[in-house]
Amino acid sequence: GGLRIYTTLDPVVQESAEAAIADVIPDEGPSAALAAVDPRTGEVRALVGGRDFYDLTSSTAQFNLATQGRRQPGSAFKVFALAAALDQGQSLASVYGGGSEVEIPTDSGPWVVQNYNELNYPQLTLLEATVFSVNVVYARLVQATGPGAIVGLAEAAGITESLQPLHSVALGAQEVSPLDMAAGYATFAAEGLRVDRHLVTRIDTSTGVNLYERIPVLTQVIDRDVANNVTAALTQVVERGTGQQAQIGRPVAGKTGTSQEHRDAWFVGYTPELSAAVWVGYPEGAVSMVPPLTPFTVTGGTWPAQIWSRFASTALTGSFELLSAADTGALVNVQIDTSTGFL
């Protein structure tokens, strides 16, 4: 009818997303989804929801994996548990017991949690447990923090799925979409300020009469210091932890995630200008991404992190803002005796 609809899509960012996925995932491999949001405005800059929406040979083609796909985010959801703990007064220096396995009592019975590959850790600070994604520490953390607080913070940050306050939510056992995760992380990039994500900014008639104008709503949903400490921790995840393959030559905050039996792999990361979530998996169902189906065992630190790095390196060309955490002075490197936890 002659309407002019102005969207938030940035063609350069969109092309960067499509090219990054095509460069990393082989044609015969799993699918990937990517959602990118500008933390400063809430504008959705790019969406990749699958290989080809119009592929008549695929039964899953006309299903947008970035917006309609709901999958377990695994450890990528730990960021909300960390933020909830910091909001309750804990710090990145808070120490928790280690081990390779822990049993947590819950209302529905004991919850047994193991580390990835059953790795055995000493007692760790929350910072180190985040950098190396230690499940047993986060299982103890959710016991101390309470699953309800984690759900509340995640929803405040921008997760729109209906989450249940179960202990396993801290380890990403409940399903979310890539767009939700990109928007949720964007709140940390904006120092705790949530700007609701959107895809349309204005609608005019053919004669120029304005029918709709997007008015951004900004809400401080997370304390600024809490958000910046989360950013400080996630920056080290990329610098020296599980997300090293997402490095782009400038500070990046991010977190890897891998669901049980390697059925879903995630990397969600951000700079002040862009928050993006990458999911890799099989759209037809929960299929383990292990050899011989894939050339190697896929985790969040492999293909998803590589896609994110390629995407961000191109999408952020000519743009450079420092993460706020770089100026907080919250982190100091010291030597720790791991047998005692003391200096």
mmCIF file of C-alpha atoms in Angstrom:
data_model
loop_
_atom_site.group_PDB
_atom_site.id
_atom_site.type_symbol
_atom_site.label_atom_id
_atom_site.label_comp_id
_atom_site.label_asym_id
_atom_site.label_seq_id
_atom_site.Cartn_x
_atom_site.Cartn_y
_atom_site.Cartn_z
ATOM 1 C CA GLY A 1 0.000 0.000 0.000
ATOM 2 C CA GLY A 2 2.950 2.347 -0.377
ATOM 3 C CA LEU A 3 4.128 2.245 3.224
ATOM 4 C CA ARG A 4 7.775 3.044 3.846
ATOM 5 C CA ILE A 5 9.135 0.888 6.650
ATOM 6 C CA TYR A 6 12.553 1.770 8.061
ATOM 7 C CA THR A 7 14.326 -1.163 9.676
ATOM 8 C CA THR A 8 17.379 -1.412 11.899
ATOM 9 C CA LEU A 9 19.211 -3.773 9.512
ATOM 10 C CA ASP A 10 22.769 -2.740 8.679
ATOM 11 C CA PRO A 11 23.654 -4.352 5.318
ATOM 12 C CA VAL A 12 27.393 -4.343 6.065
ATOM 13 C CA VAL A 13 26.866 -6.081 9.410
ATOM 14 C CA GLN A 14 24.424 -8.535 7.823
ATOM 15 C CA GLU A 15 26.868 -9.416 5.055
ATOM 16 C CA SER A 16 29.628 -9.838 7.647
ATOM 17 C CA ALA A 17 27.463 -12.305 9.566
ATOM 18 C CA GLU A 18 26.575 -14.374 6.518
ATOM 19 C CA ALA A 19 30.177 -14.448 5.293
ATOM 20 C CA ALA A 20 31.567 -15.444 8.693
ATOM 21 C CA ILE A 21 29.251 -18.443 8.939
ATOM 22 C CA ALA A 22 29.959 -19.510 5.358
ATOM 23 C CA ASP A 23 33.708 -19.267 5.990
ATOM 24 C CA VAL A 24 33.646 -21.474 9.086
ATOM 25 C CA ILE A 25 30.882 -24.082 8.729
ATOM 26 C CA PRO A 26 31.355 -26.644 5.931
ATOM 27 C CA ASP A 27 28.458 -27.141 3.520
ATOM 28 C CA GLU A 28 27.777 -30.616 4.853
ATOM 29 C CA GLY A 29 28.063 -29.510 8.489
ATOM 30 C CA PRO A 30 25.490 -28.289 10.997
ATOM 31 C CA SER A 31 23.658 -24.986 10.721
ATOM 32 C CA ALA A 32 24.454 -21.735 12.478
ATOM 33 C CA ALA A 33 22.422 -18.775 13.660
ATOM 34 C CA LEU A 34 23.611 -15.288 14.548
ATOM 35 C CA ALA A 35 21.847 -12.315 16.083
ATOM 36 C CA ALA A 36 23.538 -8.942 16.581
ATOM 37 C CA VAL A 37 22.226 -6.008 18.617
ATOM 38 C CA ASP A 38 23.593 -2.504 19.167
ATOM 39 C CA PRO A 39 23.731 -2.158 22.989
ATOM 40 C CA ARG A 40 23.483 1.632 22.749
ATOM 41 C CA THR A 41 20.179 1.702 20.864
ATOM 42 C CA GLY A 42 18.654 -1.780 21.033
ATOM 43 C CA GLU A 43 18.630 -1.922 17.239
ATOM 44 C CA VAL A 44 18.968 -5.401 15.723
ATOM 45 C CA ARG A 45 21.766 -5.015 13.182
ATOM 46 C CA ALA A 46 21.908 -8.514 11.704
ATOM 47 C CA LEU A 47 20.064 -11.817 11.784
ATOM 48 C CA VAL A 48 21.129 -15.095 10.229
ATOM 49 C CA GLY A 49 18.489 -17.738 10.842
ATOM 50 C CA GLY A 50 19.806 -20.571 8.702
ATOM 51 C CA ARG A 51 21.425 -21.317 5.376
ATOM 52 C CA ASP A 52 18.605 -20.454 2.953
ATOM 53 C CA PHE A 53 15.054 -19.515 3.935
ATOM 54 C CA TYR A 54 13.831 -20.362 0.412
ATOM 55 C CA ASP A 55 15.496 -23.783 0.085
ATOM 56 C CA LEU A 56 12.608 -25.968 -1.114
ATOM 57 C CA THR A 57 14.605 -29.146 -0.459
ATOM 58 C CA SER A 58 14.938 -28.480 3.289
ATOM 59 C CA SER A 59 12.132 -29.200 5.748
ATOM 60 C CA THR A 60 13.642 -26.730 8.230
ATOM 61 C CA ALA A 61 14.456 -23.877 5.835
ATOM 62 C CA GLN A 62 11.520 -21.596 6.653
ATOM 63 C CA PHE A 63 12.264 -21.575 10.361
ATOM 64 C CA ASN A 64 14.318 -18.673 11.663
ATOM 65 C CA LEU A 65 16.883 -20.206 14.003
ATOM 66 C CA ALA A 66 17.938 -16.774 15.299
ATOM 67 C CA THR A 67 14.485 -15.709 16.482
ATOM 68 C CA GLN A 68 12.345 -18.857 16.598
ATOM 69 C CA GLY A 69 15.009 -21.383 17.540
ATOM 70 C CA ARG A 70 15.126 -22.252 21.225
ATOM 71 C CA ARG A 71 18.082 -24.304 22.434
ATOM 72 C CA GLN A 72 19.995 -24.863 25.657
ATOM 73 C CA PRO A 73 22.734 -22.220 25.997
ATOM 74 C CA GLY A 74 24.886 -24.248 28.379
ATOM 75 C CA SER A 75 27.573 -22.275 30.155
ATOM 76 C CA ALA A 76 26.795 -19.129 28.163
ATOM 77 C CA PHE A 77 23.973 -18.631 30.671
ATOM 78 C CA LYS A 78 26.392 -18.535 33.615
ATOM 79 C CA VAL A 79 26.797 -14.794 33.078
ATOM 80 C CA PHE A 80 23.374 -14.208 34.634
ATOM 81 C CA ALA A 81 24.248 -16.362 37.652
ATOM 82 C CA LEU A 82 27.481 -14.401 38.076
ATOM 83 C CA ALA A 83 25.643 -11.086 37.866
ATOM 84 C CA ALA A 84 23.023 -12.217 40.398
ATOM 85 C CA ALA A 85 25.765 -13.246 42.844
ATOM 86 C CA LEU A 86 27.601 -9.940 42.422
ATOM 87 C CA ASP A 87 24.319 -8.100 42.892
ATOM 88 C CA GLN A 88 23.917 -9.864 46.248
ATOM 89 C CA GLY A 89 27.288 -8.608 47.447
ATOM 90 C CA GLN A 90 29.687 -11.318 46.345
ATOM 91 C CA SER A 91 32.803 -10.380 44.403
ATOM 92 C CA LEU A 92 34.970 -11.846 41.670
ATOM 93 C CA ALA A 93 37.374 -12.780 44.481
ATOM 94 C CA SER A 94 34.780 -14.887 46.348
ATOM 95 C CA VAL A 95 36.129 -18.417 46.752
ATOM 96 C CA TYR A 96 34.212 -21.650 46.222
ATOM 97 C CA GLY A 97 35.155 -25.296 46.621
ATOM 98 C CA GLY A 98 36.371 -27.254 43.628
ATOM 99 C CA GLY A 99 36.423 -30.939 42.768
ATOM 100 C CA SER A 100 35.253 -32.772 39.657
ATOM 101 C CA GLU A 101 31.693 -33.414 40.859
ATOM 102 C CA VAL A 102 29.281 -31.989 43.389
ATOM 103 C CA GLU A 103 25.864 -33.020 44.680
ATOM 104 C CA ILE A 104 23.504 -30.163 45.516
ATOM 105 C CA PRO A 105 20.297 -30.806 47.518
ATOM 106 C CA THR A 106 17.182 -29.327 45.892
ATOM 107 C CA ASP A 107 13.443 -29.535 46.521
ATOM 108 C CA SER A 108 13.149 -32.148 43.765
ATOM 109 C CA GLY A 109 16.052 -34.269 45.016
ATOM 110 C CA PRO A 110 19.844 -34.248 44.701
ATOM 111 C CA TRP A 111 21.319 -32.442 41.709
ATOM 112 C CA VAL A 112 24.611 -33.986 40.592
ATOM 113 C CA VAL A 113 26.891 -31.741 38.546
ATOM 114 C CA GLN A 114 30.150 -32.661 36.839
ATOM 115 C CA ASN A 115 32.785 -30.506 35.213
ATOM 116 C CA TYR A 116 33.371 -30.696 31.485
ATOM 117 C CA ASN A 117 35.501 -33.791 30.801
ATOM 118 C CA GLU A 118 35.286 -34.465 34.573
ATOM 119 C CA LEU A 119 38.228 -32.123 35.178
ATOM 120 C CA ASN A 120 39.191 -31.767 38.843
ATOM 121 C CA TYR A 121 39.795 -28.233 40.129
ATOM 122 C CA PRO A 122 40.996 -26.848 43.468
ATOM 123 C CA GLN A 123 38.970 -24.171 45.215
ATOM 124 C CA LEU A 124 38.608 -21.209 42.896
ATOM 125 C CA THR A 125 37.558 -17.596 42.860
ATOM 126 C CA LEU A 126 34.461 -16.704 40.878
ATOM 127 C CA LEU A 127 36.731 -15.022 38.353
ATOM 128 C CA GLU A 128 38.758 -18.165 37.665
ATOM 129 C CA ALA A 129 35.642 -20.346 37.668
ATOM 130 C CA THR A 130 34.171 -18.068 35.008
ATOM 131 C CA VAL A 131 37.323 -17.922 32.903
ATOM 132 C CA PHE A 132 37.545 -21.711 32.766
ATOM 133 C CA SER A 133 33.773 -22.387 32.995
ATOM 134 C CA VAL A 134 33.892 -24.639 36.051
ATOM 135 C CA ASN A 135 30.487 -26.256 36.580
ATOM 136 C CA VAL A 136 30.937 -27.394 40.177
ATOM 137 C CA VAL A 137 31.657 -23.839 41.315
ATOM 138 C CA TYR A 138 28.577 -22.536 39.548
ATOM 139 C CA ALA A 139 26.476 -25.321 41.033
ATOM 140 C CA ARG A 140 27.554 -24.143 44.488
ATOM 141 C CA LEU A 141 26.999 -20.543 43.392
ATOM 142 C CA VAL A 142 23.372 -21.106 42.436
ATOM 143 C CA GLN A 143 22.824 -22.830 45.779
ATOM 144 C CA ALA A 144 24.135 -19.722 47.531
ATOM 145 C CA THR A 145 22.428 -17.200 45.271
ATOM 146 C CA GLY A 146 19.115 -18.924 44.649
ATOM 147 C CA PRO A 147 17.722 -19.829 41.207
ATOM 148 C CA GLY A 148 14.932 -17.282 41.554
ATOM 149 C CA ALA A 149 17.429 -14.429 41.704
ATOM 150 C CA ILE A 150 19.170 -15.712 38.583
ATOM 151 C CA VAL A 151 15.906 -15.969 36.651
ATOM 152 C CA GLY A 152 14.890 -12.487 37.765
ATOM 153 C CA LEU A 153 18.157 -10.937 36.679
ATOM 154 C CA ALA A 154 18.144 -12.745 33.321
ATOM 155 C CA GLU A 155 14.624 -11.537 32.570
ATOM 156 C CA ALA A 156 15.525 -7.994 33.615
ATOM 157 C CA ALA A 157 18.542 -8.094 31.290
ATOM 158 C CA GLY A 158 16.402 -8.990 28.284
ATOM 159 C CA ILE A 159 15.683 -12.735 28.235
ATOM 160 C CA THR A 160 12.047 -13.018 27.156
ATOM 161 C CA GLU A 161 11.583 -16.780 27.488
ATOM 162 C CA SER A 162 9.564 -18.003 30.458
ATOM 163 C CA LEU A 163 12.265 -19.436 32.736
ATOM 164 C CA GLN A 164 11.646 -21.765 35.657
ATOM 165 C CA PRO A 165 13.525 -21.069 38.935
ATOM 166 C CA LEU A 166 15.330 -24.411 38.936
ATOM 167 C CA HIS A 167 18.951 -24.848 39.989
ATOM 168 C CA SER A 168 19.932 -26.105 36.525
ATOM 169 C CA VAL A 169 19.015 -22.754 34.982
ATOM 170 C CA ALA A 170 22.449 -21.437 36.013
ATOM 171 C CA LEU A 171 24.120 -24.000 33.751
ATOM 172 C CA GLY A 172 21.919 -23.209 30.775
ATOM 173 C CA ALA A 173 19.526 -26.153 30.892
ATOM 174 C CA GLN A 174 16.520 -24.093 29.751
ATOM 175 C CA GLU A 175 16.030 -23.084 26.153
ATOM 176 C CA VAL A 176 16.496 -19.559 24.785
ATOM 177 C CA SER A 177 16.921 -17.958 21.361
ATOM 178 C CA PRO A 178 20.088 -16.381 19.934
ATOM 179 C CA LEU A 179 18.301 -13.010 19.770
ATOM 180 C CA ASP A 180 17.452 -13.267 23.469
ATOM 181 C CA MET A 181 21.069 -14.023 24.349
ATOM 182 C CA ALA A 182 22.409 -11.159 22.209
ATOM 183 C CA ALA A 183 19.962 -8.757 23.858
ATOM 184 C CA GLY A 184 20.698 -10.047 27.357
ATOM 185 C CA TYR A 185 24.452 -9.617 26.944
ATOM 186 C CA ALA A 186 23.895 -6.189 25.399
ATOM 187 C CA THR A 187 22.683 -4.991 28.798
ATOM 188 C CA PHE A 188 26.114 -5.748 30.279
ATOM 189 C CA ALA A 189 27.783 -3.978 27.356
ATOM 190 C CA ALA A 190 25.682 -0.914 28.179
ATOM 191 C CA GLU A 191 26.788 -0.960 31.831
ATOM 192 C CA GLY A 192 23.506 -2.394 33.097
ATOM 193 C CA LEU A 193 21.280 -0.165 30.977
ATOM 194 C CA ARG A 194 18.693 -2.113 28.988
ATOM 195 C CA VAL A 195 17.404 -0.719 25.725
ATOM 196 C CA ASP A 196 14.687 -3.032 24.392
ATOM 197 C CA ARG A 197 15.700 -4.645 21.111
ATOM 198 C CA HIS A 198 13.670 -3.740 18.032
ATOM 199 C CA LEU A 199 13.735 -4.130 14.259
ATOM 200 C CA VAL A 200 11.693 -1.168 12.997
ATOM 201 C CA THR A 201 12.407 2.503 13.703
ATOM 202 C CA ARG A 202 9.771 4.314 11.637
ATOM 203 C CA ILE A 203 6.784 3.776 9.332
ATOM 204 C CA ASP A 204 5.558 6.473 6.921
ATOM 205 C CA THR A 205 2.816 6.536 4.310
ATOM 206 C CA SER A 206 3.637 7.100 0.648
ATOM 207 C CA THR A 207 2.828 10.788 1.165
ATOM 208 C CA GLY A 208 5.221 11.141 4.095
ATOM 209 C CA VAL A 209 2.718 10.975 6.939
ATOM 210 C CA ASN A 210 4.355 9.335 9.936
ATOM 211 C CA LEU A 211 2.395 6.396 11.345
ATOM 212 C CA TYR A 212 4.961 5.050 13.797
ATOM 213 C CA GLU A 213 8.144 6.346 15.386
ATOM 214 C CA ARG A 214 10.238 4.212 17.679
ATOM 215 C CA ILE A 215 10.855 5.919 21.007
ATOM 216 C CA PRO A 216 13.680 4.146 22.845
ATOM 217 C CA VAL A 217 12.992 3.170 26.447
ATOM 218 C CA LEU A 218 16.125 2.997 28.603
ATOM 219 C CA THR A 219 16.008 1.237 31.961
ATOM 220 C CA GLN A 220 18.844 0.739 34.458
ATOM 221 C CA VAL A 221 18.167 -2.899 35.347
ATOM 222 C CA ILE A 222 21.595 -3.931 36.678
ATOM 223 C CA ASP A 223 23.868 -1.911 38.926
ATOM 224 C CA ARG A 224 26.632 -0.320 36.876
ATOM 225 C CA ASP A 225 29.437 -1.739 39.028
ATOM 226 C CA VAL A 226 27.928 -5.217 38.791
ATOM 227 C CA ALA A 227 27.721 -4.972 35.005
ATOM 228 C CA ASN A 228 31.281 -3.713 34.718
ATOM 229 C CA ASN A 229 32.618 -6.501 36.925
ATOM 230 C CA VAL A 230 30.819 -9.031 34.728
ATOM 231 C CA THR A 231 32.458 -7.394 31.713
ATOM 232 C CA ALA A 232 35.845 -7.553 33.418
ATOM 233 C CA ALA A 233 35.448 -11.296 34.000
ATOM 234 C CA LEU A 234 34.157 -12.017 30.500
ATOM 235 C CA THR A 235 37.040 -10.054 29.002
ATOM 236 C CA GLN A 236 39.416 -12.523 30.623
ATOM 237 C CA VAL A 237 37.358 -15.443 29.285
ATOM 238 C CA VAL A 238 38.372 -14.272 25.810
ATOM 239 C CA GLU A 239 41.917 -13.259 26.750
ATOM 240 C CA ARG A 240 42.982 -16.502 28.451
ATOM 241 C CA GLY A 241 40.003 -18.811 28.974
ATOM 242 C CA THR A 242 37.570 -20.881 26.959
ATOM 243 C CA GLY A 243 36.813 -18.090 24.460
ATOM 244 C CA GLN A 244 40.276 -17.377 23.104
ATOM 245 C CA GLN A 245 39.298 -18.128 19.510
ATOM 246 C CA ALA A 246 36.953 -15.127 19.600
ATOM 247 C CA GLN A 247 39.826 -12.644 19.889
ATOM 248 C CA ILE A 248 39.805 -9.767 17.379
ATOM 249 C CA GLY A 249 42.813 -7.707 18.461
ATOM 250 C CA ARG A 250 40.885 -5.440 20.837
ATOM 251 C CA PRO A 251 39.089 -6.007 24.164
ATOM 252 C CA VAL A 252 36.112 -8.344 23.835
ATOM 253 C CA ALA A 253 33.875 -9.731 26.570
ATOM 254 C CA GLY A 254 32.217 -13.061 25.951
ATOM 255 C CA LYS A 255 31.301 -16.543 27.113
ATOM 256 C CA THR A 256 31.243 -19.977 25.537
ATOM 257 C CA GLY A 257 28.445 -22.476 26.010
ATOM 258 C CA THR A 258 28.079 -26.163 25.163
ATOM 259 C CA SER A 259 24.989 -28.201 25.983
ATOM 260 C CA GLN A 260 24.986 -31.844 27.038
ATOM 261 C CA GLU A 261 26.448 -34.302 24.558
ATOM 262 C CA HIS A 262 27.582 -31.380 22.367
ATOM 263 C CA ARG A 263 24.132 -30.897 20.859
ATOM 264 C CA ASP A 264 24.365 -27.098 20.939
ATOM 265 C CA ALA A 265 27.411 -24.842 20.876
ATOM 266 C CA TRP A 266 27.356 -21.110 21.591
ATOM 267 C CA PHE A 267 29.518 -18.062 21.805
ATOM 268 C CA VAL A 268 28.001 -14.783 22.962
ATOM 269 C CA GLY A 269 30.218 -11.730 23.053
ATOM 270 C CA TYR A 270 30.188 -7.968 22.988
ATOM 271 C CA THR A 271 31.988 -4.696 22.638
ATOM 272 C CA PRO A 272 30.341 -1.352 23.485
ATOM 273 C CA GLU A 273 29.075 -1.102 19.894
ATOM 274 C CA LEU A 274 27.830 -4.633 19.234
ATOM 275 C CA SER A 275 26.503 -7.650 21.120
ATOM 276 C CA ALA A 276 26.194 -10.867 19.128
ATOM 277 C CA ALA A 277 25.165 -14.438 19.854
ATOM 278 C CA VAL A 278 26.256 -17.354 17.682
ATOM 279 C CA TRP A 279 24.614 -20.778 17.900
ATOM 280 C CA VAL A 280 25.767 -23.881 16.045
ATOM 281 C CA GLY A 281 23.760 -27.087 15.859
ATOM 282 C CA TYR A 282 21.388 -29.185 13.797
ATOM 283 C CA PRO A 283 17.990 -27.539 13.223
ATOM 284 C CA GLU A 284 16.154 -30.832 12.870
ATOM 285 C CA GLY A 285 16.809 -31.827 16.470
ATOM 286 C CA ALA A 286 19.263 -32.508 19.274
ATOM 287 C CA VAL A 287 22.119 -34.131 17.360
ATOM 288 C CA SER A 288 25.548 -34.530 18.950
ATOM 289 C CA MET A 289 28.278 -32.692 17.032
ATOM 290 C CA VAL A 290 31.020 -35.287 17.409
ATOM 291 C CA PRO A 291 33.101 -37.325 14.933
ATOM 292 C CA PRO A 292 32.426 -38.758 12.442
ATOM 293 C CA LEU A 293 29.430 -36.452 11.956
ATOM 294 C CA THR A 294 31.673 -33.416 12.446
ATOM 295 C CA PRO A 295 35.450 -33.243 11.880
ATOM 296 C CA PHE A 296 36.016 -32.690 15.623
ATOM 297 C CA THR A 297 33.975 -32.395 18.793
ATOM 298 C CA VAL A 298 32.242 -29.028 18.528
ATOM 299 C CA THR A 299 32.176 -26.801 21.610
ATOM 300 C CA GLY A 300 31.395 -23.132 22.100
ATOM 301 C CA GLY A 301 35.095 -22.345 21.934
ATOM 302 C CA THR A 302 35.488 -23.789 18.407
ATOM 303 C CA TRP A 303 33.156 -22.964 15.507
ATOM 304 C CA PRO A 304 30.920 -20.472 17.388
ATOM 305 C CA ALA A 305 33.886 -18.466 18.703
ATOM 306 C CA GLN A 306 35.549 -18.540 15.290
ATOM 307 C CA ILE A 307 32.380 -17.288 13.598
ATOM 308 C CA TRP A 308 32.050 -14.512 16.167
ATOM 309 C CA SER A 309 35.655 -13.429 15.613
ATOM 310 C CA ARG A 310 35.325 -13.294 11.825
ATOM 311 C CA PHE A 311 31.998 -11.517 12.061
ATOM 312 C CA ALA A 312 33.080 -8.890 14.579
ATOM 313 C CA SER A 313 36.400 -8.205 12.865
ATOM 314 C CA THR A 314 34.510 -7.078 9.758
ATOM 315 C CA ALA A 315 31.372 -5.618 11.327
ATOM 316 C CA LEU A 316 33.375 -3.381 13.664
ATOM 317 C CA THR A 317 35.756 -2.028 11.033
ATOM 318 C CA GLY A 318 36.307 1.666 11.673
ATOM 319 C CA SER A 319 34.603 1.548 15.073
ATOM 320 C CA PHE A 320 36.461 1.402 18.344
ATOM 321 C CA GLU A 321 35.111 2.070 21.824
ATOM 322 C CA LEU A 322 36.773 0.651 24.923
ATOM 323 C CA LEU A 323 34.842 -1.604 27.261
ATOM 324 C CA SER A 324 34.048 0.205 30.482
ATOM 325 C CA ALA A 325 35.632 -2.582 32.509
ATOM 326 C CA ALA A 326 39.045 -1.481 31.273
ATOM 327 C CA ASP A 327 38.805 1.603 33.473
ATOM 328 C CA THR A 328 37.312 0.065 36.615
ATOM 329 C CA GLY A 329 40.579 -1.108 38.132
ATOM 330 C CA ALA A 330 38.578 -4.018 39.532
ATOM 331 C CA LEU A 331 41.132 -6.681 38.619
ATOM 332 C CA VAL A 332 44.728 -7.012 39.742
ATOM 333 C CA ASN A 333 47.007 -9.902 38.780
ATOM 334 C CA VAL A 334 48.628 -11.635 41.745
ATOM 335 C CA GLN A 335 50.208 -15.028 42.384
ATOM 336 C CA ILE A 336 48.058 -17.526 44.297
ATOM 337 C CA ASP A 337 49.082 -20.715 46.066
ATOM 338 C CA THR A 338 46.358 -23.009 44.666
ATOM 339 C CA SER A 339 46.782 -25.471 47.533
ATOM 340 C CA THR A 340 45.714 -22.853 50.089
ATOM 341 C CA GLY A 341 43.987 -20.155 48.087
ATOM 342 C CA PHE A 342 46.181 -17.519 49.734
ATOM 343 C CA LEU A 343 48.712 -15.080 48.245
#
